[in-house]
Amino acid sequence: MSDDNQRDFLIGLSAIAMAFWIYGRWCVISKPARVRLRGGVAALLMLALGVSWSHPRERGLKWGTWSPQAVKELVQAGTPVYVDLTARWCATWKFNHRVSDVPEIREEIKRRGIALLKADWTDYDPVISRTLKTEFRTEAVPFNVLYVPGRDQPVILPNLLTVANVRAAFAELDKER
């Protein structure tokens, strides 16, 4: 089981445990009917969320390991490169990562032949730090960028990814270079 799936499984189990706690706390016979109903609905929603979250996901995309040299070589070979500079402790990363699991985004990545590289800053990597500071003038993650072959400047995506802004970035590949 991958680190992502292990983490998701633990989060899902926590949500399931919370569902049982909500049920035990708010659905007892001594509570008014309205409170029991709301507690039951909340418990069911939390249970559904927990079961959904804990289910292992098949990751259809393969992420390579980022390095400045890897980006340079791929772009010189004419391959568009999408880089995710992130850290496992980053709360926004979890949300952003789910965008790449959307079927239409996965298919567009495959269709366009976009290479995916992940720069993991979890344990502080000085090369990632230097790249963030010098190339992008930031010290924050997550930071997502699309390198378009033939262009001097990469496409910088917003910190919070949506299907729409990722597709807009990919549309830059269609523009005349």
XYZ file of N, CA and C in Angstrom:
531
model
N 0.850 -1.176 0.000
C 0.000 0.000 0.000
C 0.890 1.232 0.000
N 0.581 2.188 -0.887
C 1.397 3.403 -0.983
C 1.186 4.287 0.238
N 2.106 5.247 0.412
C 1.979 6.193 1.524
C 0.660 6.958 1.439
N 0.273 7.349 0.210
C -0.984 8.078 0.037
C -2.169 7.224 0.476
N -2.179 5.970 0.057
C -3.287 5.097 0.424
C -3.292 4.785 1.914
N -2.124 4.655 2.525
C -2.073 4.430 3.975
C -2.647 5.627 4.720
N -2.250 6.811 4.313
C -2.759 8.019 4.954
C -4.264 8.126 4.770
N -4.750 7.902 3.551
C -6.183 7.968 3.286
C -6.946 6.945 4.118
N -6.383 5.757 4.267
C -7.024 4.711 5.063
C -7.168 5.154 6.521
N -6.110 5.736 7.074
C -6.164 6.203 8.468
C -7.150 7.362 8.643
N -7.177 8.273 7.690
C -8.148 9.373 7.746
C -9.561 8.812 7.665
N -9.766 7.858 6.764
C -11.083 7.236 6.635
C -11.517 6.523 7.904
N -10.597 5.786 8.530
C -10.926 5.107 9.791
C -11.263 6.119 10.884
N -10.564 7.226 10.904
C -10.862 8.279 11.887
C -12.263 8.844 11.665
N -12.626 9.043 10.405
C -13.969 9.554 10.106
C -15.032 8.533 10.501
N -14.765 7.259 10.271
C -15.715 6.206 10.676
C -15.862 6.190 12.194
N -14.742 6.303 12.904
C -14.802 6.352 14.369
C -15.610 7.554 14.841
N -15.435 8.676 14.176
C -16.197 9.868 14.536
C -17.685 9.653 14.278
N -18.018 8.939 13.202
C -19.429 8.641 12.914
C -20.052 7.849 14.067
N -19.325 6.868 14.579
C -19.837 6.088 15.705
C -19.938 6.950 16.965
N -19.002 7.844 17.155
C -19.062 8.727 18.321
C -20.283 9.636 18.224
N -20.515 10.216 17.031
C -21.685 11.080 16.831
C -22.965 10.302 17.118
N -23.022 9.096 16.583
C -24.219 8.275 16.804
C -24.429 8.009 18.299
N -23.379 7.615 18.980
C -23.475 7.317 20.413
C -23.779 8.538 21.254
N -23.329 9.684 20.827
C -23.523 10.913 21.605
C -24.883 11.549 21.356
N -25.355 11.532 20.110
C -26.550 12.292 19.754
C -27.768 11.455 19.385
N -27.624 10.159 19.272
C -28.755 9.338 18.836
C -29.318 8.461 19.954
N -29.028 8.790 21.177
C -29.556 8.002 22.305
C -31.009 8.374 22.555
N -31.768 7.444 23.127
C -33.204 7.621 23.316
C -33.551 8.801 24.222
N -32.629 9.211 25.079
C -32.915 10.328 25.993
C -32.888 11.693 25.294
N -32.417 11.738 24.060
C -32.372 12.995 23.309
C -33.710 13.212 22.595
N -34.092 14.454 22.363
C -35.321 14.728 21.613
C -35.228 14.158 20.193
N -36.355 13.885 19.592
C -36.413 13.266 18.260
C -35.666 14.095 17.218
N -35.796 15.398 17.265
C -35.126 16.270 16.295
C -33.600 16.140 16.416
N -33.084 16.092 17.632
C -31.647 15.939 17.868
C -31.177 14.573 17.378
N -31.959 13.530 17.655
C -31.593 12.178 17.195
C -31.553 12.117 15.669
N -32.537 12.775 15.031
C -32.576 12.784 13.564
C -31.339 13.483 12.993
N -31.019 14.657 13.505
C -29.835 15.378 13.035
C -28.556 14.587 13.321
N -28.487 13.986 14.506
C -27.321 13.165 14.846
C -27.184 11.973 13.920
N -28.320 11.347 13.604
C -28.298 10.197 12.697
C -27.835 10.580 11.302
N -28.332 11.719 10.811
C -27.918 12.188 9.479
C -26.420 12.513 9.481
N -25.966 13.219 10.529
C -24.540 13.563 10.610
C -23.686 12.296 10.697
N -24.134 11.322 11.479
C -23.380 10.069 11.608
C -23.312 9.333 10.277
N -24.421 9.288 9.549
C -24.424 8.615 8.242
C -23.517 9.322 7.240
N -23.568 10.651 7.240
C -22.693 11.402 6.328
C -21.216 11.157 6.661
N -20.893 11.179 7.954
C -19.505 10.952 8.365
C -19.078 9.519 8.028
N -19.989 8.570 8.208
C -19.686 7.175 7.867
C -19.422 7.039 6.365
N -20.275 7.664 5.554
C -20.092 7.601 4.100
C -18.765 8.239 3.687
N -18.452 9.385 4.292
C -17.184 10.045 4.005
C -16.010 9.142 4.385
N -16.086 8.533 5.559
C -15.008 7.663 6.022
C -14.800 6.450 5.132
N -15.906 5.822 4.733
C -15.801 4.647 3.853
C -15.226 5.059 2.506
N -15.713 6.181 1.972
C -15.204 6.666 0.691
C -13.721 7.008 0.775
N -13.336 7.710 1.826
C -11.957 8.166 1.960
C -10.997 7.005 2.193
N -11.445 5.995 2.911
C -10.535 4.898 3.257
C -10.349 3.894 2.126
N -11.197 3.973 1.117
C -11.086 3.033 0.002
C -9.827 3.329 -0.795
N -8.970 2.328 -1.032
C -7.732 2.596 -1.782
C -8.044 3.064 -3.199
N -7.294 4.047 -3.643
C -7.486 4.588 -4.975
C -6.416 4.033 -5.905
N -6.866 3.749 -7.082
C -5.924 3.330 -8.115
C -5.371 4.595 -8.754
N -4.125 4.841 -8.553
C -3.509 6.048 -9.112
C -3.104 5.747 -10.548
N -3.823 6.358 -11.482
C -3.590 6.077 -12.882
C -2.399 6.813 -13.479
N -1.872 7.773 -12.753
C -0.779 8.569 -13.276
C 0.525 8.216 -12.574
N 1.576 8.219 -13.315
C 2.905 7.933 -12.754
C 3.669 9.244 -12.616
N 4.097 9.520 -11.399
C 4.860 10.727 -11.122
C 6.331 10.373 -11.017
N 7.144 11.094 -11.756
C 8.583 10.927 -11.653
C 9.138 11.841 -10.579
N 10.408 11.665 -10.286
C 11.071 12.496 -9.283
C 11.656 13.728 -9.961
N 11.343 14.882 -9.401
C 11.772 16.163 -9.952
C 13.255 16.412 -9.712
N 13.858 17.027 -10.689
C 15.181 17.638 -10.556
C 15.260 18.693 -11.656
N 16.032 19.751 -11.453
C 16.164 20.759 -12.519
C 16.660 20.136 -13.829
N 17.561 19.174 -13.707
C 18.102 18.516 -14.899
C 17.029 17.718 -15.634
N 16.162 17.021 -14.886
C 15.087 16.241 -15.512
C 14.144 17.158 -16.293
N 13.801 18.285 -15.698
C 12.920 19.249 -16.383
C 13.587 19.732 -17.662
N 14.846 20.120 -17.556
C 15.589 20.645 -18.710
C 15.640 19.623 -19.845
N 15.961 18.386 -19.513
C 16.070 17.345 -20.542
C 14.734 17.059 -21.213
N 13.674 16.975 -20.430
C 12.356 16.692 -20.998
C 11.880 17.829 -21.897
N 12.039 19.062 -21.454
C 11.601 20.213 -22.249
C 12.420 20.313 -23.529
N 13.733 20.074 -23.439
C 14.572 20.106 -24.641
C 14.168 19.019 -25.635
N 13.630 17.914 -25.119
C 13.171 16.833 -25.995
C 11.773 17.105 -26.556
N 11.171 18.255 -26.185
C 9.862 18.618 -26.710
C 8.692 18.107 -25.888
N 8.954 17.655 -24.676
C 7.903 17.120 -23.815
C 7.436 18.190 -22.830
N 6.117 18.436 -22.774
C 5.627 19.345 -21.738
C 5.791 18.692 -20.365
N 6.130 19.504 -19.365
C 6.418 18.971 -18.030
C 5.572 19.707 -16.992
N 4.838 18.933 -16.218
C 4.044 19.474 -15.113
C 4.767 19.119 -13.822
N 5.086 20.132 -13.018
C 5.827 19.909 -11.779
C 4.957 20.297 -10.587
N 4.896 19.401 -9.626
C 4.189 19.631 -8.368
C 5.236 19.726 -7.268
N 5.513 20.959 -6.816
C 6.441 21.172 -5.702
C 5.582 21.201 -4.449
N 5.751 20.223 -3.574
C 4.841 20.072 -2.446
C 5.514 19.420 -1.257
N 4.738 19.202 -0.216
C 5.192 18.496 0.974
C 4.004 17.735 1.550
N 4.270 16.581 2.144
C 3.181 15.763 2.687
C 2.442 16.462 3.813
N 3.100 17.373 4.531
C 2.437 18.071 5.620
C 1.544 19.204 5.130
N 1.552 19.480 3.858
C 0.783 20.583 3.285
C -0.684 20.172 3.113
N -1.574 20.874 3.803
C -3.000 20.543 3.747
C -3.581 20.787 2.354
N -3.136 21.823 1.683
C -3.662 22.140 0.356
C -3.274 21.071 -0.656
N -2.130 20.422 -0.443
C -1.672 19.392 -1.376
C -2.699 18.283 -1.505
N -3.299 17.870 -0.392
C -4.268 16.779 -0.434
C -5.423 17.129 -1.359
N -5.918 18.347 -1.236
C -6.997 18.796 -2.115
C -6.516 18.853 -3.562
N -5.362 19.465 -3.787
C -4.831 19.608 -5.142
C -4.583 18.256 -5.802
N -4.109 17.298 -5.026
C -3.783 15.987 -5.584
C -5.029 15.300 -6.142
N -6.168 15.545 -5.531
C -7.411 14.932 -6.017
C -7.808 15.461 -7.390
N -7.384 16.668 -7.739
C -7.708 17.213 -9.060
C -7.056 16.361 -10.147
N -5.830 15.903 -9.911
C -5.162 15.069 -10.919
C -5.792 13.685 -11.034
N -6.639 13.313 -10.065
C -7.342 12.031 -10.137
C -8.666 12.116 -10.882
N -9.061 13.318 -11.284
C -10.294 13.481 -12.059
C -10.057 12.851 -13.433
N -10.967 11.959 -13.880
C -10.736 11.239 -15.147
C -10.415 12.130 -16.338
N -11.110 13.258 -16.500
C -10.843 14.109 -17.666
C -9.442 14.718 -17.610
N -8.943 15.008 -16.421
C -7.581 15.545 -16.285
C -6.567 14.439 -16.574
N -6.793 13.249 -16.021
C -5.884 12.123 -16.295
C -5.794 11.858 -17.786
N -6.942 11.849 -18.449
C -6.957 11.580 -19.886
C -6.245 12.673 -20.677
N -6.437 13.918 -20.259
C -5.769 15.018 -20.974
C -4.251 14.945 -20.794
N -3.802 14.582 -19.615
C -2.362 14.427 -19.361
C -1.797 13.341 -20.268
N -2.492 12.224 -20.342
C -2.025 11.115 -21.195
C -2.067 11.503 -22.674
N -3.168 12.126 -23.094
C -3.337 12.495 -24.503
C -2.277 13.493 -24.959
N -1.944 14.426 -24.096
C -0.970 15.461 -24.450
C 0.480 15.024 -24.205
N 0.668 13.864 -23.573
C 2.022 13.377 -23.313
C 2.783 14.224 -22.314
N 2.077 14.726 -21.314
C 2.701 15.587 -20.311
C 3.448 14.720 -19.294
N 4.708 15.031 -19.082
C 5.500 14.335 -18.057
C 5.168 14.954 -16.704
N 4.967 14.107 -15.704
C 4.629 14.558 -14.352
C 5.812 14.345 -13.428
N 6.234 15.411 -12.765
C 7.344 15.315 -11.822
C 6.915 15.897 -10.478
N 7.264 15.211 -9.411
C 6.937 15.666 -8.062
C 8.216 16.024 -7.334
N 8.219 17.232 -6.768
C 9.336 17.703 -5.957
C 8.855 17.682 -4.507
N 9.336 16.730 -3.722
C 8.870 16.543 -2.349
C 9.740 17.337 -1.380
N 9.155 18.355 -0.780
C 9.844 19.257 0.133
C 9.549 18.897 1.591
N 9.007 17.704 1.828
C 8.610 17.284 3.173
C 9.756 17.390 4.167
N 10.910 16.890 3.803
C 12.070 16.891 4.693
C 13.064 17.995 4.346
N 12.589 19.059 3.730
C 13.391 20.206 3.325
C 14.552 19.788 2.414
N 14.401 20.107 1.172
C 15.428 19.842 0.174
C 16.003 21.188 -0.260
N 17.305 21.406 -0.076
C 17.893 22.711 -0.420
C 17.777 23.054 -1.906
N 17.762 22.058 -2.781
C 17.635 22.338 -4.217
C 16.225 22.854 -4.518
N 15.216 22.250 -3.891
C 13.844 22.724 -4.074
C 13.710 24.128 -3.502
N 14.272 24.356 -2.331
C 14.213 25.686 -1.701
C 14.832 26.744 -2.603
N 16.003 26.430 -3.141
C 16.707 27.375 -4.014
C 15.887 27.638 -5.281
N 15.289 26.603 -5.845
C 14.479 26.765 -7.052
C 13.254 27.629 -6.769
N 12.578 27.369 -5.656
C 11.409 28.174 -5.298
C 11.791 29.645 -5.140
N 12.909 29.901 -4.452
C 13.321 31.283 -4.184
C 13.824 31.992 -5.433
N 14.710 31.356 -6.170
C 15.357 32.049 -7.286
C 14.526 32.050 -8.557
N 13.939 30.922 -8.895
C 13.208 30.836 -10.157
C 11.790 31.386 -10.053
N 11.144 31.170 -8.894
C 9.739 31.552 -8.779
C 9.463 32.634 -7.735
N 10.483 33.070 -7.019
C 10.369 34.134 -6.014
C 9.281 33.844 -4.978
N 9.284 32.620 -4.472
C 8.358 32.220 -3.423
C 9.060 31.245 -2.493
N 8.502 31.055 -1.342
C 9.020 30.065 -0.406
C 7.883 29.174 0.081
N 6.807 29.140 -0.682
C 5.611 28.427 -0.254
C 5.312 27.233 -1.154
N 4.786 26.220 -0.536
C 4.239 25.084 -1.259
C 2.787 24.941 -0.818
N 1.935 24.396 -1.650
C 2.224 23.783 -2.936
C 2.473 24.842 -4.015
N 3.250 24.441 -4.987
C 3.548 25.292 -6.121
C 3.519 24.402 -7.345
N 2.633 24.703 -8.285
C 2.466 23.886 -9.479
C 2.811 24.710 -10.705
N 3.548 24.102 -11.596
C 4.036 24.822 -12.763
C 4.052 23.878 -13.971
N 3.738 24.437 -15.138
C 3.750 23.685 -16.391
C 4.790 24.294 -17.311
N 5.770 23.489 -17.687
C 6.796 23.921 -18.626
C 6.343 23.546 -20.036
N 6.295 24.555 -20.895
C 5.859 24.365 -22.274
C 7.088 24.431 -23.167
N 7.376 23.369 -23.916
C 8.538 23.402 -24.815
C 8.445 24.581 -25.786
N 9.573 25.275 -25.959
C 9.626 26.404 -26.874
C 9.282 27.737 -26.232
N 8.907 27.727 -24.975
C 8.570 28.967 -24.260
C 9.633 29.259 -23.227
N 9.936 30.538 -23.056
C 10.933 30.937 -22.064
C 10.402 30.823 -20.644
N 9.132 31.208 -20.445
C 8.558 31.228 -19.105
C 7.524 30.107 -18.944
N 7.560 29.408 -17.814
C 6.558 28.369 -17.576
C 5.214 28.978 -17.169
N 4.180 28.168 -17.224
C 2.847 28.572 -16.789
C 2.744 28.248 -15.302
N 2.502 29.265 -14.479
C 2.385 29.066 -13.039
C 0.910 28.968 -12.692
N 0.546 27.887 -12.011
C -0.840 27.668 -11.628
C -1.120 28.274 -10.256
N -2.390 28.542 -9.957
C -2.741 29.055 -8.621
C -2.420 28.018 -7.540
N -2.311 28.465 -6.292
C -2.017 27.536 -5.191
C -3.111 26.499 -5.007
N -4.357 26.895 -5.179
C -5.483 25.981 -5.040
C -5.941 25.575 -6.433
N -5.749 24.295 -6.749
C -6.064 23.816 -8.090
C -7.533 23.443 -8.225
N -8.063 23.716 -9.419
C -9.388 23.258 -9.808
C -9.252 22.623 -11.182
N -10.258 21.872 -11.569
C -10.235 21.280 -12.907
C -10.126 22.390 -13.950
N -10.846 23.479 -13.734
C -10.854 24.577 -14.710
C -9.476 25.231 -14.864
N -8.790 25.528 -13.741
C -7.502 26.211 -13.914
C -6.403 25.268 -14.403
N -6.519 23.976 -14.135
C -5.553 23.020 -14.686
C -5.779 22.881 -16.192
N -7.044 22.795 -16.600
C -7.337 22.713 -18.033
C -6.895 23.981 -18.768
N -7.060 25.132 -18.119
C -6.613 26.400 -18.732
C -5.099 26.397 -18.920
N -4.379 25.857 -17.948
C -2.918 25.763 -18.082
C -2.557 24.823 -19.229
N -3.247 23.683 -19.320
C -2.969 22.742 -20.402
C -3.303 23.349 -21.767
N -4.283 24.248 -21.819
C -4.644 24.903 -23.077
C -3.493 25.767 -23.602
N -2.591 26.171 -22.713
C -1.417 26.948 -23.135
C -0.535 26.134 -24.087
N -0.643 24.812 -24.017
C 0.135 23.965 -24.923
C -0.336 24.109 -26.377
N -1.568 24.560 -26.560
C -2.122 24.703 -27.905
C -1.784 26.043 -28.556
N -1.365 26.991 -27.743
C -1.071 28.325 -28.278
C 0.227 28.316 -29.065
N 0.283 29.181 -30.035
C 1.472 29.282 -30.881
C 2.674 29.702 -30.038
N 3.766 29.033 -30.260
C 4.984 29.287 -29.479
C 5.822 30.359 -30.076
